[in-house]
Short mmCIF file of C-alpha atoms (C1' of nucleotides) in Angstrom, two decimals:
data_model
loop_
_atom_site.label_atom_id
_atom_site.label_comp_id
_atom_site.label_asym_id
_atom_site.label_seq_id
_atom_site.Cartn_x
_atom_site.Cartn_y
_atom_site.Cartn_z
CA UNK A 337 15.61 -34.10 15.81
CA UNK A 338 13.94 -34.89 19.15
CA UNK A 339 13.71 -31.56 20.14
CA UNK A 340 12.46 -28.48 18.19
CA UNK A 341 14.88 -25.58 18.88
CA UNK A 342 14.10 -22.88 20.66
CA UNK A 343 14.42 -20.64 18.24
CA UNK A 344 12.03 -22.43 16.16
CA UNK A 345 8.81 -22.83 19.06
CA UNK A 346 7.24 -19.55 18.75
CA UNK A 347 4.97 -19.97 14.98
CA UNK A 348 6.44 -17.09 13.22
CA UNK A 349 5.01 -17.38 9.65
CA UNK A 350 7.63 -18.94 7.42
CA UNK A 351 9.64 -16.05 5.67
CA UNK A 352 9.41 -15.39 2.04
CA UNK A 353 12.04 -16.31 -0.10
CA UNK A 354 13.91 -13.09 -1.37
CA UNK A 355 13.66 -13.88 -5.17
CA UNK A 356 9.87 -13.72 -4.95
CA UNK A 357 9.89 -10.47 -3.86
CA UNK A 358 9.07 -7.43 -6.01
CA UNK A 359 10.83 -3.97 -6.24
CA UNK A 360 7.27 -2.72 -5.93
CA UNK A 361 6.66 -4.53 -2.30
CA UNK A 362 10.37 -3.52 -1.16
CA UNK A 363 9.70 0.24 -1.96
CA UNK A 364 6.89 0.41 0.09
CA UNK A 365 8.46 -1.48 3.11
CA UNK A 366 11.05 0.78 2.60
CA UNK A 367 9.39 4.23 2.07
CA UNK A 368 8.04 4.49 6.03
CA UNK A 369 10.74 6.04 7.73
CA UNK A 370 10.27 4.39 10.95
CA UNK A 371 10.58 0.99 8.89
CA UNK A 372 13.83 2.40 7.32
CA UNK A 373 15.10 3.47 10.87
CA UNK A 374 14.96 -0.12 11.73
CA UNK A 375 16.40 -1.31 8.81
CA UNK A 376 18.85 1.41 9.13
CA UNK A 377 19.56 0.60 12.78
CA UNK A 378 20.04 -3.16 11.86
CA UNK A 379 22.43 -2.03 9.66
CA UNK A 380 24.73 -0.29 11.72
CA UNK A 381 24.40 -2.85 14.67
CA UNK A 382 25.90 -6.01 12.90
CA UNK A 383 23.99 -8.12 14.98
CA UNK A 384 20.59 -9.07 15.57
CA UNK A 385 18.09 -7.42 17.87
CA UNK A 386 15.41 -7.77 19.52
CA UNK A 387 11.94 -5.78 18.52
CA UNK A 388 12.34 -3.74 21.73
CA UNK A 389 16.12 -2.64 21.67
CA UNK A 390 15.02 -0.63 19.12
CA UNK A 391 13.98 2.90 19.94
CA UNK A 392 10.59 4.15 17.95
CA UNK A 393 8.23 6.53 18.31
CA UNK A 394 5.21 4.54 17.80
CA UNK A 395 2.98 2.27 20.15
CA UNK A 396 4.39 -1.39 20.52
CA UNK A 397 1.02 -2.78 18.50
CA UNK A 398 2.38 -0.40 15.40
CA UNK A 399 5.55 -1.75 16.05
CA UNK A 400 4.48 -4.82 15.72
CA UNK A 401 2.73 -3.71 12.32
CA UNK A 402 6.69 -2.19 10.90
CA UNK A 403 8.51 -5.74 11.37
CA UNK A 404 5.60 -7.38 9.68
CA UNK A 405 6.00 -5.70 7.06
CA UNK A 406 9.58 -5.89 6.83
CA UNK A 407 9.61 -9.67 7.36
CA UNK A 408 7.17 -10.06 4.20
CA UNK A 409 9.01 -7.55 2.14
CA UNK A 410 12.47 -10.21 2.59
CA UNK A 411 14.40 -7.16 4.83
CA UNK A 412 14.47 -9.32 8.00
CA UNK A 413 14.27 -12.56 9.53
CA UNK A 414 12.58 -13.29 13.03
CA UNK A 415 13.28 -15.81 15.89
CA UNK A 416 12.41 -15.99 19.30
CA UNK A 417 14.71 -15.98 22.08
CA UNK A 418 12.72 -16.70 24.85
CA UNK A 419 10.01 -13.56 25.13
CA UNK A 420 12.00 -11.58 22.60
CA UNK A 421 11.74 -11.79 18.96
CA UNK A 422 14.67 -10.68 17.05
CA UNK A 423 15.50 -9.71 14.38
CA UNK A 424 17.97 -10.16 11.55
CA UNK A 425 18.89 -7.95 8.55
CA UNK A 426 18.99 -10.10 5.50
CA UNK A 427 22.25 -8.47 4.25
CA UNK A 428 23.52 -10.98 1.50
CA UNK A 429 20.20 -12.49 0.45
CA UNK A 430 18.96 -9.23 -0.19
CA UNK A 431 21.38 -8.17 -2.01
CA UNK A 432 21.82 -10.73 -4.25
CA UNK A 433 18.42 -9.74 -5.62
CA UNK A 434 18.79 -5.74 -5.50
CA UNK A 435 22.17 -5.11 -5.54
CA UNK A 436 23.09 -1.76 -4.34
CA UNK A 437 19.91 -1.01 -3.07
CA UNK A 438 20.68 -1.79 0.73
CA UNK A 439 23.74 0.15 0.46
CA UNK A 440 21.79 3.59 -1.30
CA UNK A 441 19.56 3.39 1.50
CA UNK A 442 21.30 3.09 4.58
CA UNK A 443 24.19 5.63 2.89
CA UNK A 444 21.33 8.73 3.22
CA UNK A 445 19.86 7.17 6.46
CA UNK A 446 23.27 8.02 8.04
CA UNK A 447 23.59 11.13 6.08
CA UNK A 448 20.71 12.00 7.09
CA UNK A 449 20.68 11.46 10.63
CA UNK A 450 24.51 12.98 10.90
CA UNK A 451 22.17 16.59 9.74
CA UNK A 452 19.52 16.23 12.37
CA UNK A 453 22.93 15.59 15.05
CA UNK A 454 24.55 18.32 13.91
CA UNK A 455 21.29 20.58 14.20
CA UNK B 335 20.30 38.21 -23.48
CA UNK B 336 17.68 39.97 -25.84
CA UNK B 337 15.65 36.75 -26.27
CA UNK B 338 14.23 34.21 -23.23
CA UNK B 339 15.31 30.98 -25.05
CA UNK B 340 12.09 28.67 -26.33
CA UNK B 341 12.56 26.08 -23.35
CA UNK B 342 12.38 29.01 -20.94
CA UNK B 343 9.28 30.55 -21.77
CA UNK B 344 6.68 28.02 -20.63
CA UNK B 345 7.01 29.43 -16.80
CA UNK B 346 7.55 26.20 -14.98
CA UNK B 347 8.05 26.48 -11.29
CA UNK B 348 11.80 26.37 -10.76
CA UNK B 349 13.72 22.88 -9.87
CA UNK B 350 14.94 22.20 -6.95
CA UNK B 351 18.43 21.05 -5.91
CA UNK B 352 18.98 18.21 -5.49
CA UNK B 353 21.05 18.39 -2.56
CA UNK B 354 17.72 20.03 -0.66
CA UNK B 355 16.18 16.78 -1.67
CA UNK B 356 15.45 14.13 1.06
CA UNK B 357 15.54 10.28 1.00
CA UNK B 358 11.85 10.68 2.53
CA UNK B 359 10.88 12.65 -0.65
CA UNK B 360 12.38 10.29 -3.64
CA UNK B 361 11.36 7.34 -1.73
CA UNK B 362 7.84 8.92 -2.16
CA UNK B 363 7.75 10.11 -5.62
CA UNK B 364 9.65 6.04 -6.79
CA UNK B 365 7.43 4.09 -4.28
CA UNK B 366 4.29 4.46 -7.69
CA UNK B 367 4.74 2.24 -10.34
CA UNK B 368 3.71 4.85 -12.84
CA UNK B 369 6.35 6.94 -11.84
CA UNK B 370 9.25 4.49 -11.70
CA UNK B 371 7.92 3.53 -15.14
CA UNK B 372 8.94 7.25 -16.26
CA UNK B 373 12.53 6.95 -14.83
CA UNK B 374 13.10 4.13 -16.35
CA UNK B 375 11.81 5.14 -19.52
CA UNK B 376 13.72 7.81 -19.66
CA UNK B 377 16.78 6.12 -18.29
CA UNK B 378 16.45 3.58 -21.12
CA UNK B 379 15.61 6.03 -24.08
CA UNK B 380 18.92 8.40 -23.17
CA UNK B 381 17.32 11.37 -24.29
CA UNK B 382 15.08 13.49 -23.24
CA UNK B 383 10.82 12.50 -23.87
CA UNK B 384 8.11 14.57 -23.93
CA UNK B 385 4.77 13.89 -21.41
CA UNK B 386 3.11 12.37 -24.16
CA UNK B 387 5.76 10.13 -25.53
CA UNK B 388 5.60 8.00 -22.72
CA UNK B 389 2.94 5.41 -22.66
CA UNK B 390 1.18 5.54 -18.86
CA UNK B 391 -2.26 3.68 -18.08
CA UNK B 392 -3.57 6.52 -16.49
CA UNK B 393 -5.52 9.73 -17.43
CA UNK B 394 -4.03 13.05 -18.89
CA UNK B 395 -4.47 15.05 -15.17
CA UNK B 396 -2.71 12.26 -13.46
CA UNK B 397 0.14 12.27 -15.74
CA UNK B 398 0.62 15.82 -15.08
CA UNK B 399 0.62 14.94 -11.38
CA UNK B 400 2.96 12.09 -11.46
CA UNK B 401 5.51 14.46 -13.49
CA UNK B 402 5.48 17.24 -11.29
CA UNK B 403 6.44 14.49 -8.09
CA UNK B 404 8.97 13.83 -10.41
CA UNK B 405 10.00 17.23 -10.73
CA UNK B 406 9.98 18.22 -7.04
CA UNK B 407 11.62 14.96 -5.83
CA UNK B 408 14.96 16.16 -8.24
CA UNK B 409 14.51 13.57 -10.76
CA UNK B 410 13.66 15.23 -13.50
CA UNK B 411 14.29 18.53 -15.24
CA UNK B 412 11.29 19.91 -17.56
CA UNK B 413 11.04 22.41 -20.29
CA UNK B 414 9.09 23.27 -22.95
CA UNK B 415 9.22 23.01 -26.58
CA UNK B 416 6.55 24.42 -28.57
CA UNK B 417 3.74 22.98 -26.76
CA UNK B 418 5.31 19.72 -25.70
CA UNK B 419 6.82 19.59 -22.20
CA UNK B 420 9.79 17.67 -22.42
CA UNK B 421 11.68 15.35 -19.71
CA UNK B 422 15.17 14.91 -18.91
CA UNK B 423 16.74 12.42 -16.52
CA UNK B 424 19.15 14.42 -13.78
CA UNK B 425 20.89 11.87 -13.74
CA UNK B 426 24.45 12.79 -12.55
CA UNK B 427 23.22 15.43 -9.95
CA UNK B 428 21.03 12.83 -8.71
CA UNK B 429 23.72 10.34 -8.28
CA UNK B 430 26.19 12.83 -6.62
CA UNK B 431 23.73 12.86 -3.79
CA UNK B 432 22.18 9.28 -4.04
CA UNK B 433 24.77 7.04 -5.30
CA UNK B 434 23.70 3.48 -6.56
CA UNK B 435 20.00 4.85 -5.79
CA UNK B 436 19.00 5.47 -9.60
CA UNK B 437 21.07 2.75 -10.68
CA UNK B 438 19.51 -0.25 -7.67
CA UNK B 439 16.03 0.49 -8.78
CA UNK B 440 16.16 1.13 -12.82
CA UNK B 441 18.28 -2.75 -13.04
CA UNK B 442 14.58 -4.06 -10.79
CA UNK B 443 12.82 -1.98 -13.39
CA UNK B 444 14.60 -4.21 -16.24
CA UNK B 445 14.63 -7.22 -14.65
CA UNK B 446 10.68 -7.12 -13.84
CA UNK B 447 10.12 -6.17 -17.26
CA UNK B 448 11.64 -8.70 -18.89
CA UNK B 449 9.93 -10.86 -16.51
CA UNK B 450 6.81 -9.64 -17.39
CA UNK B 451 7.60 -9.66 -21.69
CA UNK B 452 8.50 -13.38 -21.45
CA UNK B 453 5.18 -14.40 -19.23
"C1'" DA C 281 1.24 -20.54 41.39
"C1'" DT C 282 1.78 -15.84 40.29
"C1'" DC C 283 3.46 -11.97 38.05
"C1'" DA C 284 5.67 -9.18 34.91
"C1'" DA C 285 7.86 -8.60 30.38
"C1'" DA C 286 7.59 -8.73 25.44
"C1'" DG C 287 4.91 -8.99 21.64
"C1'" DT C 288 0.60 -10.06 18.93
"C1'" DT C 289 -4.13 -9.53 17.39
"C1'" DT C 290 -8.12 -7.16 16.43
"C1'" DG C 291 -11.00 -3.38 15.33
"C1'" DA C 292 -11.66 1.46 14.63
"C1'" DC C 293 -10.21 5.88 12.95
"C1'" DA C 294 -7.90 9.52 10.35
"C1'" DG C 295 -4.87 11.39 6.93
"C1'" DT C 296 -2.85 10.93 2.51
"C1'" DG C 297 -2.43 10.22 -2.15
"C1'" DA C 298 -3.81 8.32 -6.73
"C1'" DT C 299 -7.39 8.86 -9.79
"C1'" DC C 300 -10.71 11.04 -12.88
"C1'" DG C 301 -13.52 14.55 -15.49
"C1'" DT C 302 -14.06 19.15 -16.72
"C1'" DA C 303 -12.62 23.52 -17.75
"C1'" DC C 304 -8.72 26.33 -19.00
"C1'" DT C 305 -4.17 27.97 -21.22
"C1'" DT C 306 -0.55 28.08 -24.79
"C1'" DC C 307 1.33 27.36 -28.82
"C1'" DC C 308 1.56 25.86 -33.54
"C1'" DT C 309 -0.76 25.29 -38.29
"C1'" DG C 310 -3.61 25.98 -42.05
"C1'" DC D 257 -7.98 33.93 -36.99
"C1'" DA D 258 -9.98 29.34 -36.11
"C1'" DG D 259 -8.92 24.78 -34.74
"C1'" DG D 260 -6.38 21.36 -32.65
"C1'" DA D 261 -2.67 19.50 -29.87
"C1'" DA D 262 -0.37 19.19 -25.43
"C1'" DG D 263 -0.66 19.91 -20.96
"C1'" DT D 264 -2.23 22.22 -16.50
"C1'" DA D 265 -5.39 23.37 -12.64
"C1'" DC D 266 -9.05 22.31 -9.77
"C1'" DG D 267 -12.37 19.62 -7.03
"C1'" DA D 268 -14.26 15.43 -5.69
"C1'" DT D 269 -13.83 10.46 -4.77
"C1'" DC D 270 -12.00 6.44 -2.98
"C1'" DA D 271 -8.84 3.12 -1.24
"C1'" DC D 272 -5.07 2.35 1.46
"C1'" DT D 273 -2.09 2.54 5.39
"C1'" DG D 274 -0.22 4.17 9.69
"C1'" DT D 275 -1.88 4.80 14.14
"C1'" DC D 276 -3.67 3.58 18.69
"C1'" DA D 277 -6.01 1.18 22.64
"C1'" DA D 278 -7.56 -2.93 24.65
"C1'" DA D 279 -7.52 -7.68 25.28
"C1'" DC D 280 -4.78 -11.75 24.78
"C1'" DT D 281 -0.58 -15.19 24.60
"C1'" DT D 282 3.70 -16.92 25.79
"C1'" DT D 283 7.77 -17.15 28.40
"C1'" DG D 284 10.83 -16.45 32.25
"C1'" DA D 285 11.33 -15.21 37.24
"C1'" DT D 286 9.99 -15.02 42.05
#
DNA sequence: ATCAAAGTTTGACAGTGATCGTACTTCCTG
DNA sequence: CAGGAAGTACGATCACTGTCAAACTTTGAT
């Protein structure tokens, strides 16, 4: 391969393989809510995208800070496209390893968000 | 109804319901260890266990603490017998409102235990 | 060559929550 | 009724984590 990809240029840390990863370490990725808006966001999107397509109420630098986490914690994967980083959901790995979990989650992240609509 | 029954006497604050109950708050109270040791204690033992029964590492006070979390995030029911305070599972309620939830995170309880008894 | 866009890194700060010991309450038993 | 068992309540620590601003890096456009 003469060429690295682009994809593949901008040193993200290599991702954690989903098996390592304890129910302990995905609680607390999961327990911030702006983390689970992400997640929750990814969810409903079916496709990847990028750090700053996604809506939070937080400075970029804490931004920054949520994704880390979520990349160590097995939730997403990271690439650059150009300036962007984006960002995929690990649906099926993730769920190979805690099954249902995803699902529960993202079920009362809608629910949830339907109430606050409706309000 | 001449007589409060036994299990009502010990004036414990009253549960919640579950319904009222937000993702936020059980992601809370099952983001400790010590806590998501009790739920799956008592998901495991399928019967209700008094405080006491269940082995924790930490002090007498923080027991107490970590059960009422438990008891305001509508995952457990408590009531007194004699001078035990006994623990039951709400299981079903919670389920109608978290499906899979109880069920994800007790089967990564298991799993990380056995993990941890063959080591 | 610049410039702007998109994120990252670093350091500091503040709020929260787990923990403990001590003192207190209730209930059962002898 | 005295003693013990089972918890609770209260305050005080202490560590952790989410937050931000400021300075920096990399990439794509003009």
């Amino acid at each position: 391969m003469a060429a690295a990809r682009q994809s593949e240029r901008g040193r993200i840390p290599p991702h954690p393989d989903v098996r390592a990863i304890s129910t302990q370490q995905v609680l607390e990725a999961l327990v911030d809510p702006v983390r689970r808006h992400i997640v929750g966001e990814l969810h409903a999107a079916r496709e990847d995208l990028s750090c700053g397509t996604i809506e939070l109420p937080v400075s970029k630098s804490t931004a920054t800070h949520h994704f880390h986490v979520l990349r160590e914690a097995g939730l997403i994967r990271q690439y650059y496209v150009g300036t962007s980083r984006m960002n995929a959901l690990r649906r099926e790995e993730f769920d190979e390893v805690f099954p249902g979990l995803l699902r529960a989650l993202v079920t009362g992240h809608a629910r949830e968000s339907d109430a606050r609509r409706e309000a």
